[in-house]
Tab-separated table of C-alpha atoms and ligand atoms in Angstrom:
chain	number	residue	atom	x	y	z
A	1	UNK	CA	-23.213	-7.425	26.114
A	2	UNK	CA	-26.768	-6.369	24.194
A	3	UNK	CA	-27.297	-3.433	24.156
A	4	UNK	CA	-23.858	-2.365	25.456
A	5	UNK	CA	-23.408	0.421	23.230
A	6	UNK	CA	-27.006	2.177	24.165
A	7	UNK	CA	-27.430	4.866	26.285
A	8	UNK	CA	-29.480	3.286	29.446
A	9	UNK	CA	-32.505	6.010	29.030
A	10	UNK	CA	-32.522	4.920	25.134
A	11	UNK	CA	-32.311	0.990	25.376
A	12	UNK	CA	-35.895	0.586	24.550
A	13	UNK	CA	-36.113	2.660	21.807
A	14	UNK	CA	-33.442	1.001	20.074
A	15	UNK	CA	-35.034	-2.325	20.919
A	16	UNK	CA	-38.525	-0.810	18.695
A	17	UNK	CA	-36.002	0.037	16.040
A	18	UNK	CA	-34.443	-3.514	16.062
A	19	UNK	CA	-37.825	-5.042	15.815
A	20	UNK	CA	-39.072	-1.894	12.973
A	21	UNK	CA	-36.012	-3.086	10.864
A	22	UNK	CA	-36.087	-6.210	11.456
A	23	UNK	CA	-39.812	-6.522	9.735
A	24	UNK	CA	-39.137	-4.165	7.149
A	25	UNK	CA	-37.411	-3.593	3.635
A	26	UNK	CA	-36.490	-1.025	1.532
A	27	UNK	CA	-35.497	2.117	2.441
A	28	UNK	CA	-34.283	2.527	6.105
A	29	UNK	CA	-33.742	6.135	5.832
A	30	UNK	CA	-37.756	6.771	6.730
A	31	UNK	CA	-37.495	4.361	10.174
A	32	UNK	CA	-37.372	6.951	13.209
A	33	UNK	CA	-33.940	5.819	14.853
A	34	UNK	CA	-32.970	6.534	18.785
A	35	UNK	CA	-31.152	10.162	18.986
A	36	UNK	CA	-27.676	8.061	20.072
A	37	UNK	CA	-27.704	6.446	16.502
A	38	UNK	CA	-28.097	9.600	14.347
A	39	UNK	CA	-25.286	11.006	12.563
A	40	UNK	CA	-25.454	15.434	11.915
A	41	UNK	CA	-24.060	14.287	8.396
A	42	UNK	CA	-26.058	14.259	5.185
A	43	UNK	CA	-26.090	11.601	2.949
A	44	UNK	CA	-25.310	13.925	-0.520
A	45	UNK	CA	-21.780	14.623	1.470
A	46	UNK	CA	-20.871	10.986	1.576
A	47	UNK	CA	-19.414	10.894	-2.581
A	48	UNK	CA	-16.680	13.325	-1.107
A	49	UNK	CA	-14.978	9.448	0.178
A	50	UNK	CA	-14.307	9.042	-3.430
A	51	UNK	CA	-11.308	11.513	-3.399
A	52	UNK	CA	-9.458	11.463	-0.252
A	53	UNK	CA	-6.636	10.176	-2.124
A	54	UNK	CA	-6.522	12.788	-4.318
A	55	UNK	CA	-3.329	11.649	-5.202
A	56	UNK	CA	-3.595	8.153	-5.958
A	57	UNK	CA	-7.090	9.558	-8.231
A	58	UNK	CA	-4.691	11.882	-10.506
A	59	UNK	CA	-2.003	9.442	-10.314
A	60	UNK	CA	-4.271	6.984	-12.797
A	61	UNK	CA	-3.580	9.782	-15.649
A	62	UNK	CA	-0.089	9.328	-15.272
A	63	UNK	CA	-0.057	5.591	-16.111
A	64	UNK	CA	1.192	4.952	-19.189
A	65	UNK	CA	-0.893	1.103	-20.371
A	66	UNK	CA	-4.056	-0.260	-20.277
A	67	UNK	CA	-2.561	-2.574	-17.591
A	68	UNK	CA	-1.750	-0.153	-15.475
A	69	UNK	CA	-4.508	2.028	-15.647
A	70	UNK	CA	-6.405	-0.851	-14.511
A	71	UNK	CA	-3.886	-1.177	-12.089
A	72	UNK	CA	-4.426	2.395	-10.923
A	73	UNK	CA	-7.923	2.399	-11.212
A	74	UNK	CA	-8.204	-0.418	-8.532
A	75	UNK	CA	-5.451	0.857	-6.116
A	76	UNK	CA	-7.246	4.110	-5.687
A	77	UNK	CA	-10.740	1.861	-5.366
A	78	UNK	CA	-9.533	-0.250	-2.415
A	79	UNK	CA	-7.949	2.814	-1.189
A	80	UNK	CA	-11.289	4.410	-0.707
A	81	UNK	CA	-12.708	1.893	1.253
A	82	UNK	CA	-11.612	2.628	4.591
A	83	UNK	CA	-13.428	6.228	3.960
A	84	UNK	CA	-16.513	5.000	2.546
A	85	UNK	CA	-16.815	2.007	5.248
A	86	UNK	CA	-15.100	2.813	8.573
A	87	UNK	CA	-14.723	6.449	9.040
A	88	UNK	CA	-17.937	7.114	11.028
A	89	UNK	CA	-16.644	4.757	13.321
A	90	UNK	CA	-13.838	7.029	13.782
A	91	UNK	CA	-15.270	9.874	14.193
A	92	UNK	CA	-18.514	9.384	15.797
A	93	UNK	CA	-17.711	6.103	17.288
A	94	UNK	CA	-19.989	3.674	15.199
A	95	UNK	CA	-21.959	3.408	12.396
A	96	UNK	CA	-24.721	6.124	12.207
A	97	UNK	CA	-27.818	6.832	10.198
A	98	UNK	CA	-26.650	9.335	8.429
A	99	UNK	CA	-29.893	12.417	7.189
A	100	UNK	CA	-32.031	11.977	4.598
A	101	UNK	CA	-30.946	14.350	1.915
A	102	UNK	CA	-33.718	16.278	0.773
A	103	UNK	CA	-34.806	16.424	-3.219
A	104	UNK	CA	-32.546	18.809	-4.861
A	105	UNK	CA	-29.979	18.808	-1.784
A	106	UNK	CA	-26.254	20.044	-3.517
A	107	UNK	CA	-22.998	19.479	-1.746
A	108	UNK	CA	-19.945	21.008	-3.219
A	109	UNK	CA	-16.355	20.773	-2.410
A	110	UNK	CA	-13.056	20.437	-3.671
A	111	UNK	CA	-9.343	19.420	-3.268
A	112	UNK	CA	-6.740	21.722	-3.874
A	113	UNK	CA	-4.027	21.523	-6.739
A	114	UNK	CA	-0.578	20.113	-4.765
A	115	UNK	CA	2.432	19.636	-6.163
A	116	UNK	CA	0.707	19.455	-9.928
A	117	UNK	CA	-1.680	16.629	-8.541
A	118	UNK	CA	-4.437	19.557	-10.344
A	119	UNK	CA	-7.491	20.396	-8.402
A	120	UNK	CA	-10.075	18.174	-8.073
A	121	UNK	CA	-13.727	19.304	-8.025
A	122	UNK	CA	-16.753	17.514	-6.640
A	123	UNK	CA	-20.530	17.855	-7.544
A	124	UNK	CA	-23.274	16.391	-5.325
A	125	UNK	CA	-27.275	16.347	-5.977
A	126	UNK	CA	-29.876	14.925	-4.097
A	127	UNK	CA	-31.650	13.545	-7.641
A	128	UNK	CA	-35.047	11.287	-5.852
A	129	UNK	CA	-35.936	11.548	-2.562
A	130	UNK	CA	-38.323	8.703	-2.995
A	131	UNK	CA	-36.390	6.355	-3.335
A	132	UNK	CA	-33.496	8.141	-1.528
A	133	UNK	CA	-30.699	8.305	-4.965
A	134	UNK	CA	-27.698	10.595	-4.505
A	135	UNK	CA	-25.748	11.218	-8.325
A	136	UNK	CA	-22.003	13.156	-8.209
A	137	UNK	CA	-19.689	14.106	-10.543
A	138	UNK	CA	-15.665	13.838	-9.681
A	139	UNK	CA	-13.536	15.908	-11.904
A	140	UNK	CA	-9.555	16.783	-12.317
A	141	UNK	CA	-10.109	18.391	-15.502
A	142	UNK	CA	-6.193	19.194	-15.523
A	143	UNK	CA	-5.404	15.328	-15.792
A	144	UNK	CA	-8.257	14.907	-17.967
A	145	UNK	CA	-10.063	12.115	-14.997
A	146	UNK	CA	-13.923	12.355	-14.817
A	147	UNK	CA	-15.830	10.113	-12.009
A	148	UNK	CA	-19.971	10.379	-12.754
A	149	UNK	CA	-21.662	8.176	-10.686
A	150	UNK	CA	-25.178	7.676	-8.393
A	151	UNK	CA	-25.774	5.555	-5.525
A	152	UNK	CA	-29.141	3.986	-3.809
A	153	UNK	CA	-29.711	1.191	-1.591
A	154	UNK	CA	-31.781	-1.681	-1.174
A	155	UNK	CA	-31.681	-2.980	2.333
A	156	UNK	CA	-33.202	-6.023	4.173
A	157	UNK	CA	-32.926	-7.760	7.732
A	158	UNK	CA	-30.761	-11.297	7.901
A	159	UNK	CA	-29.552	-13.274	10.642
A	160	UNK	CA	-29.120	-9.534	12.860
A	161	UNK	CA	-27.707	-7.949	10.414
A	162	UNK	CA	-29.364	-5.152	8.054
A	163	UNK	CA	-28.628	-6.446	4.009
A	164	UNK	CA	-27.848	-2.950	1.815
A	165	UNK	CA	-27.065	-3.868	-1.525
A	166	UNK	CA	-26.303	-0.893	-3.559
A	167	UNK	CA	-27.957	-0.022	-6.291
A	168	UNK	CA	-26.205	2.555	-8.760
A	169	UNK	CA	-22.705	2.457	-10.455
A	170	UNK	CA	-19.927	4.297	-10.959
A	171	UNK	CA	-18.215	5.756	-14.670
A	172	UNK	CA	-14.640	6.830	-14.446
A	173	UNK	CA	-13.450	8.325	-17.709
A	174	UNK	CA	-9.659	9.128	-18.373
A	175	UNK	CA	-8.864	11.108	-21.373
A	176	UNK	CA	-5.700	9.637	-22.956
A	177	UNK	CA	-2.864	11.774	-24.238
A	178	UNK	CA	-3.426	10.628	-27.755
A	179	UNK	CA	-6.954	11.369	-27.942
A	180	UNK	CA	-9.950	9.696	-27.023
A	181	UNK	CA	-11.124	8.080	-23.676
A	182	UNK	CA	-10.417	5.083	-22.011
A	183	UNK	CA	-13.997	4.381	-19.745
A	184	UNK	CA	-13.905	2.428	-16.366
A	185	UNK	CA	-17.396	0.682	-15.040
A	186	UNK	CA	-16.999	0.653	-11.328
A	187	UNK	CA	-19.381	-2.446	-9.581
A	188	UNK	CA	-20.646	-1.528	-5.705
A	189	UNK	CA	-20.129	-4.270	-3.264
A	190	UNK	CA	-22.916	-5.276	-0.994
A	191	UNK	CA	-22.678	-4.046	2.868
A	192	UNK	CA	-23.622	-6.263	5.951
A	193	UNK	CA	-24.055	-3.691	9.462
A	194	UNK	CA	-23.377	-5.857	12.141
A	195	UNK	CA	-22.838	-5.067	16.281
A	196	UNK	CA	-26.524	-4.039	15.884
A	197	UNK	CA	-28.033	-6.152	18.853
A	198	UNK	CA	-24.890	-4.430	21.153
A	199	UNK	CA	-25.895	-0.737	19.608
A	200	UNK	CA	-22.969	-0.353	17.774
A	201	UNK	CA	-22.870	-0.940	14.677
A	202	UNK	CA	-20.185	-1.382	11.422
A	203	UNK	CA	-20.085	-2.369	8.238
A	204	UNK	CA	-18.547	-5.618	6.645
A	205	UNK	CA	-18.185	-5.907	3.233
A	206	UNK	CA	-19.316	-8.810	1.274
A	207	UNK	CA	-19.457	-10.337	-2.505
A	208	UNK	CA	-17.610	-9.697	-5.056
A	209	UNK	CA	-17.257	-6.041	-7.133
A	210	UNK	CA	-15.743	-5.188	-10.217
A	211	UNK	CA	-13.888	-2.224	-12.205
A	212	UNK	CA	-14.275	-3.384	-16.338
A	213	UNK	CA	-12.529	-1.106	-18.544
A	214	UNK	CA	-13.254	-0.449	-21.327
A	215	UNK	CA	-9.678	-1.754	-22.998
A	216	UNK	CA	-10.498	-5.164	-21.927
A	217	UNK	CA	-8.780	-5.414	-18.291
A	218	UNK	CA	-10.966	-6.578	-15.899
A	219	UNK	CA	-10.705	-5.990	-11.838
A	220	UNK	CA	-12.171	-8.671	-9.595
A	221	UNK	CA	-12.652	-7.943	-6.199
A	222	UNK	CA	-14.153	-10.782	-3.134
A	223	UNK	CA	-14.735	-9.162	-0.057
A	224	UNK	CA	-14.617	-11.425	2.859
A	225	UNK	CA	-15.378	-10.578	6.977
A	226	UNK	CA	-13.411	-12.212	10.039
A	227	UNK	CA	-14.106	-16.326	9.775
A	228	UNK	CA	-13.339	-16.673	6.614
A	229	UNK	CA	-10.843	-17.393	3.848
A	230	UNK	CA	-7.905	-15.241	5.664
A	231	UNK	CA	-10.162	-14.467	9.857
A	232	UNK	CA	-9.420	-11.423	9.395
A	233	UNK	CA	-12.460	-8.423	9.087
A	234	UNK	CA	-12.217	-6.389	5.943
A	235	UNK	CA	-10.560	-8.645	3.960
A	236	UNK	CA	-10.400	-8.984	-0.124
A	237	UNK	CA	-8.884	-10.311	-2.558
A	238	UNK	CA	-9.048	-8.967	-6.922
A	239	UNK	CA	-7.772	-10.337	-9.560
A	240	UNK	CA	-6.479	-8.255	-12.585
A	241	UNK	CA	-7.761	-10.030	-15.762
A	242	UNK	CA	-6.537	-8.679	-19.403
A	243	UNK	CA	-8.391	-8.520	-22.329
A	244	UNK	CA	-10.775	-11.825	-23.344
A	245	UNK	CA	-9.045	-14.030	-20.855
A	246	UNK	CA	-9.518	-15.269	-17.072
A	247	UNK	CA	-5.926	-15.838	-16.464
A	248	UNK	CA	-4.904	-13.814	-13.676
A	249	UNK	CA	-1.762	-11.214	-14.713
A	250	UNK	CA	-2.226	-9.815	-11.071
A	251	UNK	CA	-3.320	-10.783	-7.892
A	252	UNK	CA	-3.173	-8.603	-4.610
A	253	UNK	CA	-4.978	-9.698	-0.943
A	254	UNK	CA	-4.976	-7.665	2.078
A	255	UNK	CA	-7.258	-5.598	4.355
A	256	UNK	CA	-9.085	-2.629	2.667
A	257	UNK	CA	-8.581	-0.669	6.067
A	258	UNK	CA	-5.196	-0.820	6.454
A	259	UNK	CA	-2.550	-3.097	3.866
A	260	UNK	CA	-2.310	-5.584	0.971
A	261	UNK	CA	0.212	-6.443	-1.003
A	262	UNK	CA	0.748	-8.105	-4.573
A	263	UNK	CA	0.842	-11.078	-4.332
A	264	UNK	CA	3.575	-12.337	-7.100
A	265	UNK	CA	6.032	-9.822	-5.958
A	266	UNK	CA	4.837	-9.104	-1.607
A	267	UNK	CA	5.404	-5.533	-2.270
A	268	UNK	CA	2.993	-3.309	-0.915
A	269	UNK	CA	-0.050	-2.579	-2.786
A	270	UNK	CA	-2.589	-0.393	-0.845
A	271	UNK	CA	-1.860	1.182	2.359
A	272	UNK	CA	-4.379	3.570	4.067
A	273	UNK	CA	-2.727	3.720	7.233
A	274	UNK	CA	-1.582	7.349	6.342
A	275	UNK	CA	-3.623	10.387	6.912
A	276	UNK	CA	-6.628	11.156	3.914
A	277	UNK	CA	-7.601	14.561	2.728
A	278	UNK	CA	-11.052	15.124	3.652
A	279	UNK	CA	-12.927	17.792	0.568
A	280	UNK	CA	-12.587	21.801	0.907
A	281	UNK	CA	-16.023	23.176	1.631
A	282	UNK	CA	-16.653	26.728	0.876
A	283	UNK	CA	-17.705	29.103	4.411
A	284	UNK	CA	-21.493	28.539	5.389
A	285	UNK	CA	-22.080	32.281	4.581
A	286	UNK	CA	-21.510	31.714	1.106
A	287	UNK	CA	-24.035	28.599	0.723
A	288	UNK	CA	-27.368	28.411	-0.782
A	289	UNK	CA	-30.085	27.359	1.041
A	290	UNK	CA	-29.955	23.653	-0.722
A	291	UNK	CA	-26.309	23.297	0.030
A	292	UNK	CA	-26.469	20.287	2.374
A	293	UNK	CA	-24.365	22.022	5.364
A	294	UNK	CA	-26.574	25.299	5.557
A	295	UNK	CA	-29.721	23.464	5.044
A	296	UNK	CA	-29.069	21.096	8.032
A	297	UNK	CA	-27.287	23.543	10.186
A	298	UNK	CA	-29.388	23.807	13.149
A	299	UNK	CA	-30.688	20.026	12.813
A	300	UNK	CA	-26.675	19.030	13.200
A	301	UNK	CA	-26.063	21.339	16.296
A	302	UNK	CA	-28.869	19.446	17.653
A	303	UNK	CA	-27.585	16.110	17.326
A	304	UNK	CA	-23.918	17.301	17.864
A	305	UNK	CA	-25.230	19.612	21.293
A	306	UNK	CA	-27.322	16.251	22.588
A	307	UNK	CA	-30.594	18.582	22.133
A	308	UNK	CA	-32.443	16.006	20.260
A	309	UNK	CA	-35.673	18.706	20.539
A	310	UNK	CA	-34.112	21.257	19.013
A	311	UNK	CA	-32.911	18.336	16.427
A	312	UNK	CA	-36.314	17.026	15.754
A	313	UNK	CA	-38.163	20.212	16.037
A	314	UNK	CA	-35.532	21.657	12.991
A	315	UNK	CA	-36.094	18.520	11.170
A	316	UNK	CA	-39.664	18.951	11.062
A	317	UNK	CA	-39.749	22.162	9.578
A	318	UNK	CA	-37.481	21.063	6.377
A	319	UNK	CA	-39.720	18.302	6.232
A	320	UNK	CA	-42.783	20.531	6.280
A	321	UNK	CA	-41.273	22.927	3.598
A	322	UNK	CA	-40.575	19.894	1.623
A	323	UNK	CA	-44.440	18.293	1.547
A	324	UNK	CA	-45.324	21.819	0.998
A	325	UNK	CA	-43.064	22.779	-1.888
A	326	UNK	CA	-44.605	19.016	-3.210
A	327	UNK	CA	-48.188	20.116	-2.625
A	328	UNK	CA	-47.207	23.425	-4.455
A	329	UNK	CA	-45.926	21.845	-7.858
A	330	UNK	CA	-48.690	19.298	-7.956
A	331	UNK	CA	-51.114	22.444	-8.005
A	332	UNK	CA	-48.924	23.983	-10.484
A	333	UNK	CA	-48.884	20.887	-12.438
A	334	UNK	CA	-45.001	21.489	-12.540
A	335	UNK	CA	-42.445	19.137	-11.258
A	336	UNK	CA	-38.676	19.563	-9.414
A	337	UNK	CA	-36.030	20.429	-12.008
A	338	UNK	CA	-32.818	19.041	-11.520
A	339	UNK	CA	-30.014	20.937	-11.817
A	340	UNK	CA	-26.721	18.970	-12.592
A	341	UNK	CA	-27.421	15.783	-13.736
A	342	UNK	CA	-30.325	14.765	-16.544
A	343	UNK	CA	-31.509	11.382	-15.839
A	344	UNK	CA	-31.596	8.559	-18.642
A	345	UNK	CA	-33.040	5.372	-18.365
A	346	UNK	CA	-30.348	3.733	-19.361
A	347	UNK	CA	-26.502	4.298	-19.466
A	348	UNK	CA	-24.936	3.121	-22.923
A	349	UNK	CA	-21.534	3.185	-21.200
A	350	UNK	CA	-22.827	0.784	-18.610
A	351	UNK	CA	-24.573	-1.505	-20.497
A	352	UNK	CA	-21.326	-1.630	-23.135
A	353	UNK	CA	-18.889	-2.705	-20.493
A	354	UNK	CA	-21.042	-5.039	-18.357
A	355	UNK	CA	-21.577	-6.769	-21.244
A	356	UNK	CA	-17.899	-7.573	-21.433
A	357	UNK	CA	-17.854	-9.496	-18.133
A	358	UNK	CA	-21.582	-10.586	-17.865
A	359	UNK	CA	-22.240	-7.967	-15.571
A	360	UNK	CA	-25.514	-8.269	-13.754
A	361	UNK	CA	-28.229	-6.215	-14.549
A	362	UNK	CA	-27.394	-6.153	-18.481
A	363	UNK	CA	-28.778	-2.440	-18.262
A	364	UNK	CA	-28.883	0.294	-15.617
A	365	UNK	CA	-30.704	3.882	-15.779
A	366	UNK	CA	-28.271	6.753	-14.838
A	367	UNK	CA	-27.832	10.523	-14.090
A	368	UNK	CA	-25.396	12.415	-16.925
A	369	UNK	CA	-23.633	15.315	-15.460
A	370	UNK	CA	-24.738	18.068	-17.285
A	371	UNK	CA	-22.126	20.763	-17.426
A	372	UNK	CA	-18.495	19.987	-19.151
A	373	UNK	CA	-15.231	19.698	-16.599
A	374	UNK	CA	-14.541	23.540	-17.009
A	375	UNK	CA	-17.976	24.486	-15.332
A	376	UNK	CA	-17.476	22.683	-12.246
A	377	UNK	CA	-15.589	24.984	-10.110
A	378	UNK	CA	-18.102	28.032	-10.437
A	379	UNK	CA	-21.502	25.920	-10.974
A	380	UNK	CA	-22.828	27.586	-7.563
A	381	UNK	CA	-25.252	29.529	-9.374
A	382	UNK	CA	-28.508	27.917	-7.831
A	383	UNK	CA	-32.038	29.246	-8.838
A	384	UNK	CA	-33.844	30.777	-6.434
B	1	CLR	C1	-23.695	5.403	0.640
B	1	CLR	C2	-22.733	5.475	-0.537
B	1	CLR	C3	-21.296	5.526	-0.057
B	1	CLR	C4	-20.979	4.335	0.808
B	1	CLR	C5	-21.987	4.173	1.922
B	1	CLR	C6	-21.543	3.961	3.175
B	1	CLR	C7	-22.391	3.748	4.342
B	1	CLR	C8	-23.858	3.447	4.011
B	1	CLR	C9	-24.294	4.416	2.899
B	1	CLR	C10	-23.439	4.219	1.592
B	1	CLR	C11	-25.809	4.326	2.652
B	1	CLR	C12	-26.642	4.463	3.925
B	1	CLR	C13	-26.229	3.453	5.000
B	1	CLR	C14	-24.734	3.685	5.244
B	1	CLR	C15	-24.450	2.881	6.485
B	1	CLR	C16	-25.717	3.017	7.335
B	1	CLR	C17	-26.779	3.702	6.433
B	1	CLR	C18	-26.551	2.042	4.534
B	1	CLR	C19	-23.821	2.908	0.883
B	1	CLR	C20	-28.223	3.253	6.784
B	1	CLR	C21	-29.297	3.992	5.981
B	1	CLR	C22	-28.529	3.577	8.254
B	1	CLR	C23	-28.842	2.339	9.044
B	1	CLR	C24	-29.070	2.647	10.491
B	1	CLR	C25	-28.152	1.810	11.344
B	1	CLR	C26	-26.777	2.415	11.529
B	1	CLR	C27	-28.786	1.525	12.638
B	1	CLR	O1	-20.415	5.573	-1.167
């Protein structure tokens, strides 16, 4: 039924935010949303999906070709799909709109070294807050794997469903044993959240992605809902091509959620039906201010506790401090520093490897980690 999902005494406020996003694009984080919809979880923690396979991440070092590094690459992609795209259903029982990081929001974490896997560190930084653009750095510096990536959205209103294409892209670099890297452009697929008109909504993926590397092999990947090619939801298919030819070597099709298999051989490909390893966070005590968890602490007991006035009353004051601390530079004639990541206007890696498969825009602007692999466990040393 519509509506189904809504809380009786919110029903109408979720009807104004149907009709607010329904007349509206570009960035949905600013659209006041009913307090059933609202997630206590800040958008700079959401890179932390990218390693809950820690395993399958350090396992790409171990591969000993091109071809199956590629191989690698995208079995630890699809395998992070279910994280990225399904797990606030799980745990909060739909899709939620998750906070609007603040400018200069951090978010550390890591995963622990197990059974020589090597630790894996993670860097987060709010780096624009208007436009809402997230940037993160990955790291197992003992398998020599590097992930650098940034992530925006776009989003628009179509046939009930809210349109987020994602703007951003992702580097992974693997150092080989013989010297010298082997790079890895990772494509973001464009999201569809449906079950909006019964208040509870989830994403479908749609389009086509792609991981290029930079030795040639190319990863094609459609994503396709319930009703088509196979019914099913969360369905893809990807194609491995190698090296200056669109012959497929590989082909695997399945559901990102749960199985797929190859399809030359029906073994098992992916399967993400096993327990992940959601990231190590360091005690509250121990944050900065700007760490995402201490910064939003009493906001989330609100929305956890159902006291959507303490919520909104918490809110307001970060939001104050922020159009203050604004107000303050402009006087100043000083702007935010960033602390990570450097921002260039556009990525030379990017634009050398979607050139390879015709990749769409030619040329992207980035944010560079700044640090090396051996700084990230101990680069908690925020400015006052
Ligand atoms: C952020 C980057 C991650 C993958 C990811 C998953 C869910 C997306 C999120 C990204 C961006 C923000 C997002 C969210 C789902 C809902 C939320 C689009 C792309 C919007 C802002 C909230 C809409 C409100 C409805 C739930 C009503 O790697």
């Amino acid at each position: 039924l519509p509506g189904e999902g809504v809380p009786s005494a919110q029903k109408s406020s979720w009807a104004t935010f149907l009709k607010s996003i329904a007349s509206f694009s570009g960035d949905l984080s600013s659209l006041t949303a009913p307090p059933f919809i609202l997630s206590p979880i800040s958008l700079t923690e959401f890179p932390a999906y990218w390693c809950e396979r820690p395993d399958l991440f350090a396992a790409i070092a171990d591969a000993k070709t091109e071809k199956d590094r590629s191989i690698a690459v995208l079995k630890w992609f699809i395998s992070t799909l279910k994280g990225q795209y399904t797990s606030r259903n799980e745990k909060l029982g739909s899709e939620k709109k998750p906070l609007n990081p603040v400018l200069g929001e951090l978010f550390y974490g890591h995963w622990p070294d197990v059974n020589g896997r090597g630790q894996t560190n993670l860097v987060v930084e709010q780096v624009s807050h208007h436009p809402p653009i997230t940037a993160y750095y990955i790291c197992n510096p003992s398998k020599g794997l590097a992930l650098q990536g940034h992530s925006a959205q776009k989003t628009s209103f179509s046939g009930g469903s809210i349109i987020v294409k994602q703007i951003g892209h992702a580097i992974l670099a693997v150092d080989l044993p013989g010297g010298g890297k082997e790079e890895f452009l990772i494509t973001l697929p464009r999201l569809r959240i449906d079950g909006l008109w019964y208040g509870s909504p989830y994403i479908e993926l749609a389009e086509t992605s792609y991981i290029q590397s930079s030795s040639g092999w190319l990863s094609t990947i459609e994503y396709k809902g319930k009703g088509y090619f196979s019914g099913r939801s969360h369905s893809f298919k990807a194609v491995l091509t190698p090296p200056g030819s669109s012959t497929a070597a590989k082909k695997y099709e399945g559901v990102w959620h749960e199985t797929s298999k190859d399809l030359d051989t029906g073994e098992t490909f992916t399967d993400v039906t096993t327990p992940k390893e959601e990231v190590t966070v360091g005690p509250l005590e121990n944050m900065h201010d700007f760490e995402s968890r201490k910064l939003w602490q009493h906001v989330a007991r609100g929305i956890r506790e159902g006291d959507y006035d303490a919520a909104s009353r918490e809110k307001s004051k970060i939001e104050n401090e922020q159009r203050q601390r604004r107000r303050d530079e402009q006087a100043a004639g000083a702007s935010w520093q960033l602390l990570h990541f450097e921002h260039i206007p556009s990525d030379p890696v990017y634009e050398r490897l979607a050139k390879k498969f015709n990749g769409n825009p030619p040329t992207e602007d980035t944010y560079v980690f700044k640090h090396n692999h051996s700084q990230t466990p101990s680069v908690r040393s925020v400015p006052a």
